[in-house]
Coordinates of C-alpha atoms (C1' of nucleotides) in Angstrom, one line a residue:
Chain B
M1 CA 17.1 -54.8 -3.5
P2 CA 19.0 -55.5 -6.8
T3 CA 22.4 -54.0 -7.0
P4 CA 23.5 -52.0 -10.3
S5 CA 26.0 -54.0 -12.7
R6 CA 29.4 -52.3 -12.5
T7 CA 30.8 -54.0 -15.4
S8 CA 29.5 -55.5 -18.8
V9 CA 30.7 -58.2 -21.2
A10 CA 31.8 -55.4 -23.8
E11 CA 34.1 -53.9 -21.2
I12 CA 35.2 -57.2 -19.9
V13 CA 36.4 -58.1 -23.8
A14 CA 37.9 -54.7 -24.3
A15 CA 39.8 -55.1 -21.0
S16 CA 41.0 -58.5 -21.7
R17 CA 42.3 -57.6 -25.4
S18 CA 44.4 -54.9 -23.8
I19 CA 45.6 -57.4 -21.1
L20 CA 46.4 -59.9 -23.7
E21 CA 48.5 -57.9 -25.7
A22 CA 50.4 -56.3 -23.0
E23 CA 50.7 -59.5 -20.6
G24 CA 50.4 -62.4 -23.1
L25 CA 47.8 -65.2 -22.8
D26 CA 49.3 -66.5 -19.6
G27 CA 48.8 -63.1 -18.1
L28 CA 45.3 -62.9 -18.8
T29 CA 43.9 -64.4 -16.0
M30 CA 40.5 -64.0 -14.2
Q31 CA 41.7 -62.3 -11.5
R32 CA 43.7 -59.7 -13.7
V33 CA 40.5 -59.1 -15.9
A34 CA 38.4 -58.7 -12.8
Q35 CA 41.0 -56.1 -11.2
A36 CA 40.8 -54.4 -14.7
V37 CA 37.1 -53.9 -14.7
G38 CA 36.8 -53.1 -10.9
V39 CA 35.1 -56.2 -9.5
R40 CA 36.3 -59.7 -8.0
S41 CA 37.1 -62.8 -10.3
P42 CA 33.6 -64.6 -9.0
S43 CA 31.6 -61.6 -10.4
L44 CA 33.0 -62.3 -14.0
Y45 CA 30.9 -65.4 -14.0
K46 CA 27.9 -63.5 -14.2
R47 CA 28.7 -62.3 -17.7
V48 CA 30.9 -65.3 -19.1
S49 CA 30.5 -69.0 -18.2
G50 CA 34.3 -69.2 -17.9
R51 CA 37.7 -68.4 -19.2
T52 CA 37.2 -70.3 -22.1
E53 CA 34.1 -68.5 -23.2
L54 CA 35.9 -65.5 -22.6
L55 CA 38.8 -66.4 -25.0
R56 CA 36.3 -67.2 -27.6
L57 CA 34.5 -63.6 -27.2
I58 CA 38.1 -62.2 -27.5
A59 CA 38.8 -64.3 -30.3
N60 CA 35.8 -63.3 -32.5
D61 CA 36.5 -59.7 -31.4
I62 CA 40.2 -60.0 -33.2
A63 CA 38.6 -61.8 -36.4
D64 CA 36.1 -59.0 -36.8
E65 CA 39.1 -56.4 -36.5
L66 CA 41.2 -58.6 -39.0
A67 CA 38.2 -58.5 -41.5
V68 CA 38.0 -55.0 -41.3
T69 CA 41.7 -54.5 -42.3
L70 CA 41.3 -57.4 -45.0
D71 CA 38.4 -55.9 -46.6
A72 CA 40.1 -52.5 -46.8
A73 CA 43.1 -53.9 -48.2
A74 CA 41.1 -56.1 -50.9
A75 CA 39.1 -52.8 -51.9
A76 CA 42.2 -50.7 -52.4
G77 CA 44.2 -53.3 -54.3
G78 CA 42.6 -53.1 -57.7
R79 CA 43.3 -56.0 -60.2
P80 CA 43.3 -59.5 -58.5
R81 CA 47.3 -59.8 -58.4
A82 CA 47.7 -56.4 -56.8
A83 CA 44.7 -56.8 -54.4
I84 CA 46.3 -60.0 -53.4
A85 CA 49.6 -58.5 -52.5
A86 CA 47.7 -55.7 -50.6
M87 CA 46.0 -58.2 -48.7
A88 CA 48.8 -60.2 -47.9
A89 CA 50.8 -57.1 -46.7
A90 CA 47.8 -56.1 -44.5
Y91 CA 47.5 -59.6 -43.0
R92 CA 51.2 -60.0 -42.0
A93 CA 51.1 -56.2 -40.7
F94 CA 48.2 -57.2 -38.3
A95 CA 49.8 -60.2 -37.0
L96 CA 53.1 -58.2 -36.4
S97 CA 51.1 -55.2 -34.5
H98 CA 48.9 -57.4 -32.7
P99 CA 51.2 -60.8 -31.8
E100 CA 49.4 -61.9 -29.0
A101 CA 45.9 -61.2 -30.4
Y102 CA 47.0 -62.9 -33.7
G103 CA 48.3 -66.0 -31.7
L104 CA 45.0 -66.4 -29.9
L105 CA 43.3 -67.1 -33.2
F106 CA 45.4 -69.9 -34.2
A107 CA 46.1 -71.2 -30.4
R108 CA 45.5 -74.9 -29.8
L109 CA 42.8 -74.4 -27.4
P110 CA 39.7 -76.3 -26.5
E111 CA 37.3 -76.1 -29.3
A112 CA 34.9 -74.1 -27.1
A113 CA 37.4 -71.6 -27.2
R114 CA 37.9 -71.0 -30.8
V115 CA 36.4 -68.4 -33.2
D116 CA 32.8 -69.0 -34.2
E117 CA 32.1 -69.8 -37.8
T118 CA 30.2 -66.4 -38.5
H119 CA 33.3 -64.5 -37.5
N120 CA 35.8 -66.8 -39.3
L121 CA 33.6 -66.3 -42.6
R122 CA 33.6 -62.4 -42.2
A123 CA 37.4 -62.7 -41.9
S124 CA 37.8 -64.9 -45.0
A125 CA 35.0 -63.4 -47.4
A126 CA 37.2 -60.8 -49.2
L127 CA 40.3 -63.3 -49.8
L128 CA 37.6 -66.0 -51.3
R129 CA 36.3 -63.3 -53.6
T130 CA 39.5 -62.0 -54.9
V131 CA 41.1 -65.3 -55.3
S132 CA 38.2 -66.6 -57.4
E133 CA 39.0 -63.6 -59.8
L134 CA 42.6 -64.7 -59.9
A135 CA 42.3 -68.5 -60.0
G136 CA 38.9 -68.8 -61.6
P137 CA 35.8 -70.5 -59.6
D138 CA 37.0 -74.1 -60.1
H139 CA 40.1 -73.5 -58.2
A140 CA 39.0 -70.7 -55.7
L141 CA 39.1 -72.8 -52.7
E142 CA 42.2 -74.7 -53.0
A143 CA 43.8 -71.4 -54.2
A144 CA 42.7 -69.6 -51.4
R145 CA 43.7 -72.4 -48.9
T146 CA 47.0 -72.4 -50.5
L147 CA 47.4 -68.5 -50.0
V148 CA 46.1 -68.5 -46.3
A149 CA 48.2 -71.5 -45.4
W150 CA 51.5 -69.8 -46.7
A151 CA 50.5 -66.2 -45.0
H152 CA 49.6 -67.9 -41.8
G153 CA 52.4 -70.1 -41.6
F154 CA 55.0 -67.4 -42.7
V155 CA 53.9 -64.8 -40.2
S156 CA 53.4 -67.5 -37.4
M157 CA 57.0 -68.7 -38.1
E158 CA 58.1 -65.0 -38.1
L159 CA 56.5 -64.4 -34.7
A160 CA 57.6 -67.6 -33.3
G161 CA 61.2 -66.6 -34.2
A162 CA 61.7 -69.6 -36.4
F163 CA 63.4 -67.6 -38.9
R164 CA 66.6 -68.1 -37.6
L165 CA 69.2 -68.8 -40.8
G166 CA 69.7 -65.1 -41.6
G167 CA 68.5 -63.1 -44.7
E168 CA 66.3 -60.7 -45.2
V169 CA 62.6 -62.0 -44.0
D170 CA 61.2 -58.8 -45.7
R171 CA 62.6 -60.3 -49.1
A172 CA 61.3 -63.7 -48.1
F173 CA 57.8 -62.4 -48.0
A174 CA 58.0 -60.4 -51.2
Y175 CA 59.3 -63.5 -53.0
G176 CA 56.5 -65.7 -51.7
V177 CA 53.8 -63.2 -52.5
D178 CA 54.9 -63.0 -56.0
R179 CA 55.6 -66.7 -56.9
L180 CA 52.3 -67.6 -55.5
G181 CA 50.3 -64.7 -57.2
R182 CA 51.7 -65.9 -60.3
S183 CA 51.4 -69.4 -60.1
L184 CA 47.7 -69.3 -58.8
E185 CA 46.5 -67.1 -61.8
A186 CA 44.3 -69.0 -64.0
Chain S
M1 CA 74.5 -93.1 2.3
P2 CA 73.7 -92.1 -1.5
T3 CA 70.4 -93.5 -2.7
P4 CA 70.4 -94.9 -6.3
S5 CA 68.4 -93.0 -9.0
R6 CA 65.0 -94.3 -9.6
T7 CA 64.9 -92.4 -13.2
S8 CA 66.9 -90.4 -15.8
V9 CA 66.5 -87.5 -18.2
A10 CA 66.0 -90.0 -20.9
E11 CA 63.0 -91.9 -19.3
I12 CA 61.4 -88.6 -18.2
V13 CA 61.4 -87.1 -21.8
A14 CA 60.1 -90.5 -23.1
A15 CA 57.5 -90.8 -20.7
S16 CA 56.7 -87.1 -21.2
R17 CA 56.1 -87.7 -24.9
S18 CA 53.7 -90.3 -24.4
I19 CA 51.8 -88.4 -21.9
L20 CA 51.9 -85.4 -24.4
E21 CA 50.4 -87.0 -27.1
A22 CA 47.9 -89.1 -25.0
E23 CA 46.8 -86.2 -22.8
G24 CA 47.8 -82.8 -24.4
L25 CA 50.2 -80.2 -23.7
D26 CA 47.8 -79.1 -20.4
G27 CA 47.8 -82.8 -19.3
L28 CA 51.6 -82.8 -19.2
T29 CA 52.0 -81.9 -15.6
M30 CA 55.1 -82.2 -13.4
Q31 CA 53.1 -84.6 -11.2
R32 CA 51.8 -86.8 -14.0
V33 CA 55.3 -86.8 -15.4
A34 CA 56.6 -88.1 -12.1
Q35 CA 54.0 -90.6 -11.5
A36 CA 54.8 -92.0 -15.0
V37 CA 58.4 -92.7 -13.8
G38 CA 57.8 -93.6 -10.4
V39 CA 58.8 -90.5 -8.4
R40 CA 57.0 -87.5 -6.5
S41 CA 57.2 -84.4 -8.5
P42 CA 60.0 -82.6 -6.6
S43 CA 62.3 -85.3 -7.5
L44 CA 62.1 -84.1 -11.1
Y45 CA 63.8 -81.0 -10.3
K46 CA 67.0 -83.0 -9.6
R47 CA 67.0 -83.8 -13.5
V48 CA 65.5 -80.7 -15.1
S49 CA 65.3 -77.3 -14.2
G50 CA 62.0 -77.0 -14.4
R51 CA 58.8 -77.7 -16.9
T52 CA 60.3 -75.2 -19.4
E53 CA 63.6 -77.0 -19.7
L54 CA 61.5 -80.3 -19.8
L55 CA 59.2 -79.0 -22.7
R56 CA 62.5 -77.8 -24.5
L57 CA 63.9 -81.4 -24.2
I58 CA 60.7 -82.7 -25.5
A59 CA 60.7 -80.4 -28.5
N60 CA 64.3 -81.0 -29.3
D61 CA 63.4 -85.1 -29.5
I62 CA 60.5 -84.2 -31.5
A63 CA 62.6 -82.1 -34.3
D64 CA 65.1 -85.1 -34.3
E65 CA 62.4 -87.4 -35.3
L66 CA 61.0 -85.0 -37.8
A67 CA 64.4 -84.6 -39.3
V68 CA 64.7 -88.7 -39.7
T69 CA 61.5 -89.0 -41.7
L70 CA 62.2 -85.7 -43.8
D71 CA 65.7 -87.0 -44.6
A72 CA 64.2 -90.2 -45.5
A73 CA 61.6 -88.7 -47.9
A74 CA 64.3 -86.5 -49.5
A75 CA 66.3 -89.6 -50.2
A76 CA 63.5 -91.6 -51.6
G77 CA 62.3 -88.8 -53.6
G78 CA 64.6 -88.5 -56.7
R79 CA 64.5 -85.3 -58.9
P80 CA 64.0 -82.1 -57.1
R81 CA 60.2 -81.6 -57.8
A82 CA 59.5 -85.3 -56.9
A83 CA 61.6 -84.8 -53.6
I84 CA 59.8 -81.8 -52.7
A85 CA 56.7 -83.6 -53.0
A86 CA 57.7 -86.6 -50.9
M87 CA 59.2 -84.3 -48.1
A88 CA 55.8 -82.1 -48.1
A89 CA 53.7 -85.6 -47.8
A90 CA 56.1 -86.9 -45.1
Y91 CA 56.0 -83.4 -43.3
R92 CA 52.0 -83.5 -43.2
A93 CA 52.0 -87.2 -42.3
F94 CA 54.4 -86.5 -39.4
A95 CA 52.0 -83.7 -38.1
L96 CA 48.8 -85.4 -38.5
S97 CA 50.2 -88.7 -36.7
H98 CA 51.5 -86.7 -33.8
P99 CA 49.5 -83.7 -33.6
E100 CA 50.4 -82.8 -30.0
A101 CA 54.0 -83.1 -30.5
Y102 CA 53.8 -81.2 -33.9
G103 CA 51.7 -78.6 -32.0
L104 CA 54.6 -78.4 -29.5
L105 CA 57.4 -77.5 -31.9
F106 CA 55.6 -74.3 -32.9
A107 CA 53.7 -73.5 -29.6
R108 CA 53.7 -70.0 -28.3
L109 CA 56.0 -70.5 -25.3
P110 CA 58.8 -68.8 -23.5
E111 CA 62.0 -68.5 -25.5
A112 CA 63.6 -70.9 -23.1
A113 CA 61.1 -73.8 -24.0
R114 CA 61.9 -73.6 -27.6
V115 CA 64.0 -76.0 -29.8
D116 CA 67.6 -75.6 -30.0
E117 CA 69.5 -74.3 -33.0
T118 CA 71.1 -77.5 -33.5
H119 CA 67.7 -79.6 -33.8
N120 CA 66.2 -77.0 -35.9
L121 CA 69.0 -77.1 -38.3
R122 CA 68.9 -80.9 -38.7
A123 CA 65.3 -80.8 -39.3
S124 CA 65.6 -78.1 -42.1
A125 CA 68.9 -79.4 -43.6
A126 CA 67.6 -81.7 -46.4
L127 CA 64.7 -79.2 -47.1
L128 CA 67.4 -76.5 -47.9
R129 CA 69.7 -78.9 -49.9
T130 CA 66.5 -80.1 -52.2
V131 CA 65.2 -76.4 -52.7
S132 CA 68.6 -75.2 -53.4
E133 CA 68.6 -77.9 -56.3
L134 CA 65.2 -76.8 -57.4
A135 CA 65.1 -73.0 -57.1
G136 CA 69.0 -72.4 -57.6
P137 CA 71.3 -71.3 -54.7
D138 CA 70.6 -67.5 -55.1
H139 CA 66.9 -68.0 -54.2
A140 CA 67.3 -71.2 -52.0
L141 CA 66.4 -69.5 -48.7
E142 CA 63.6 -67.5 -50.0
A143 CA 62.0 -70.5 -51.7
A144 CA 62.4 -72.9 -48.7
R145 CA 60.9 -70.2 -46.3
T146 CA 57.9 -70.1 -49.1
L147 CA 57.6 -73.9 -49.0
V148 CA 58.0 -74.4 -45.2
A149 CA 55.6 -71.5 -44.3
W150 CA 53.0 -73.2 -46.6
A151 CA 53.7 -76.7 -45.3
H152 CA 53.5 -75.3 -41.8
G153 CA 50.6 -73.3 -42.2
F154 CA 48.4 -75.8 -44.2
V155 CA 48.9 -78.7 -41.4
S156 CA 48.8 -76.2 -38.6
M157 CA 45.3 -74.9 -39.8
E158 CA 44.4 -78.3 -40.6
L159 CA 45.2 -79.5 -37.2
A160 CA 43.4 -76.4 -35.7
G161 CA 40.1 -77.4 -37.7
A162 CA 40.7 -74.0 -39.6
F163 CA 39.4 -75.4 -42.9
R164 CA 35.8 -75.4 -42.2
L165 CA 34.3 -74.5 -45.8
G166 CA 34.0 -78.2 -47.0
G167 CA 36.0 -79.3 -50.1
E168 CA 38.8 -81.9 -50.0
V169 CA 41.7 -81.0 -48.1
D170 CA 43.8 -83.8 -49.4
R171 CA 43.1 -82.0 -52.9
A172 CA 44.1 -78.5 -51.7
F173 CA 47.5 -79.9 -50.3
A174 CA 48.0 -81.6 -53.6
Y175 CA 47.2 -78.5 -55.5
G176 CA 49.5 -76.3 -53.1
V177 CA 52.4 -78.9 -53.5
D178 CA 52.0 -78.8 -57.5
R179 CA 51.7 -75.0 -57.7
L180 CA 54.6 -74.1 -55.2
G181 CA 56.9 -76.9 -57.0
R182 CA 56.5 -75.6 -60.2
S183 CA 56.6 -71.8 -59.5
L184 CA 59.9 -72.2 -57.5
E185 CA 61.7 -74.0 -60.3
A186 CA 64.7 -71.9 -61.5
Chain G
dA1 C1' 20.1 -59.0 -9.1
dC2 C1' 24.6 -58.3 -8.6
dC3 C1' 28.9 -58.8 -5.8
dT4 C1' 31.8 -60.9 -2.5
dG5 C1' 34.9 -63.8 0.9
dA6 C1' 35.8 -68.4 1.7
dA7 C1' 36.7 -72.6 0.0
dC8 C1' 38.0 -76.5 -3.2
dA9 C1' 40.8 -78.8 -6.2
dC10 C1' 44.4 -78.1 -8.8
dC11 C1' 49.2 -75.9 -10.6
dG12 C1' 54.9 -75.2 -10.4
dT13 C1' 58.1 -74.9 -7.6
dT14 C1' 61.1 -74.9 -3.0
dC15 C1' 63.2 -76.8 0.9
dA16 C1' 64.3 -78.9 5.4
dA17 C1' 64.4 -83.5 6.8
dG18 C1' 64.9 -88.6 6.0
dT19 C1' 67.6 -92.5 4.0
Chain X
dA1 C1' 73.2 -88.3 -3.6
dC2 C1' 68.6 -88.8 -4.2
dC3 C1' 63.9 -88.6 -2.5
dT4 C1' 60.1 -87.2 0.0
dG5 C1' 56.0 -84.4 2.6
dA6 C1' 55.0 -80.1 3.7
dA7 C1' 54.6 -75.5 2.4
dC8 C1' 54.0 -71.3 -0.7
dA9 C1' 52.1 -68.7 -4.0
dC10 C1' 49.4 -68.9 -7.5
dC11 C1' 45.3 -70.7 -10.9
dG12 C1' 40.0 -71.4 -12.4
dT13 C1' 35.5 -72.1 -10.2
dT14 C1' 31.8 -72.7 -6.9
dC15 C1' 28.7 -71.2 -3.5
dA16 C1' 26.4 -69.2 0.5
dA17 C1' 26.1 -65.1 2.8
dG18 C1' 25.5 -60.2 2.0
dT19 C1' 23.5 -55.6 -0.2

DNA sequence: ACCTGAACACCGTTCAAGT
DNA sequence: ACCTGAACACCGTTCAAGT
């Protein structure tokens, strides 16, 4: 006689995101996830193929959430320079308020644990659109890569505690946005 | 009767770096390291307090090697703009040729596994000096943070396979160096 | 059809016993 | 003083047995 499901992929992913943020990537064990959704760890393998696939599903979920906040910032930003600044601020705020989630997006993990192309595109669409207005279509890709490299590098170093020479980190961020915004303008 | 040492911290760190680059961070197990230096894993605990300290020693070693290549690039670079471009190229070349080592420098690891301040400073000294000439002493720190954030963000995304939209990655790097160099000039 | 205990092959780490 | 086997508390994952 078939026994009814006690959990679902959606519930597993949601529980995993809570555990990730609260206990870090190392704390995100299959046993811990199983406990959170009320089963034993072997049962999780009925829903996901393993921890690697689970990480990918979580990363996709995070990328979608980031996409929503970037889209909102782009829409509220107005002219290209202001929109870029708004998106940069939203990007940094997302990373600082969800450090473990942000870290997972760029973690050195097996290929199979990485964000799917679809979700990756969703998160970068608004930036490409805005940068294309700023830098012109000929340089849109290079300019977007310059901006996102800077933003990712900045927040990941900030999260890693790599800015240890004093000074105001907020000021360095504002300085970077200003210089980049001006220098990428067509 | 005292038995003679069969290994040393230096040998352990050197062996670990080889293993790290060849087999990745997950492959760098205490047993694997012990095998490489010819002892059993419990013996490693006579030299290092645990895997975390071992990772820190490796990271310090990597930071020193990076410092040497950046110093050389700064010295060969000539005027500030050219020196910055040479350092950026050297930085990227280092990361691409030692991807696992570079990844360890910025990995999300316990505080106790991170590069020591001394080695961190050694790796950033030449950049701060050169950027100070370029942007003037008042903006040296912000300008250096902008540059290093961009460079780190760029190569870490490149290593993570995050540039998936086609185009020439080399061209985006050259574009970024050029724009940043010009916009940071005082 | 789903869930589970038991088992397997790994980890890092500790420690008493050997030399 | 250093090295080791054995043990401990964990992992992720598999699978036969239960319902």
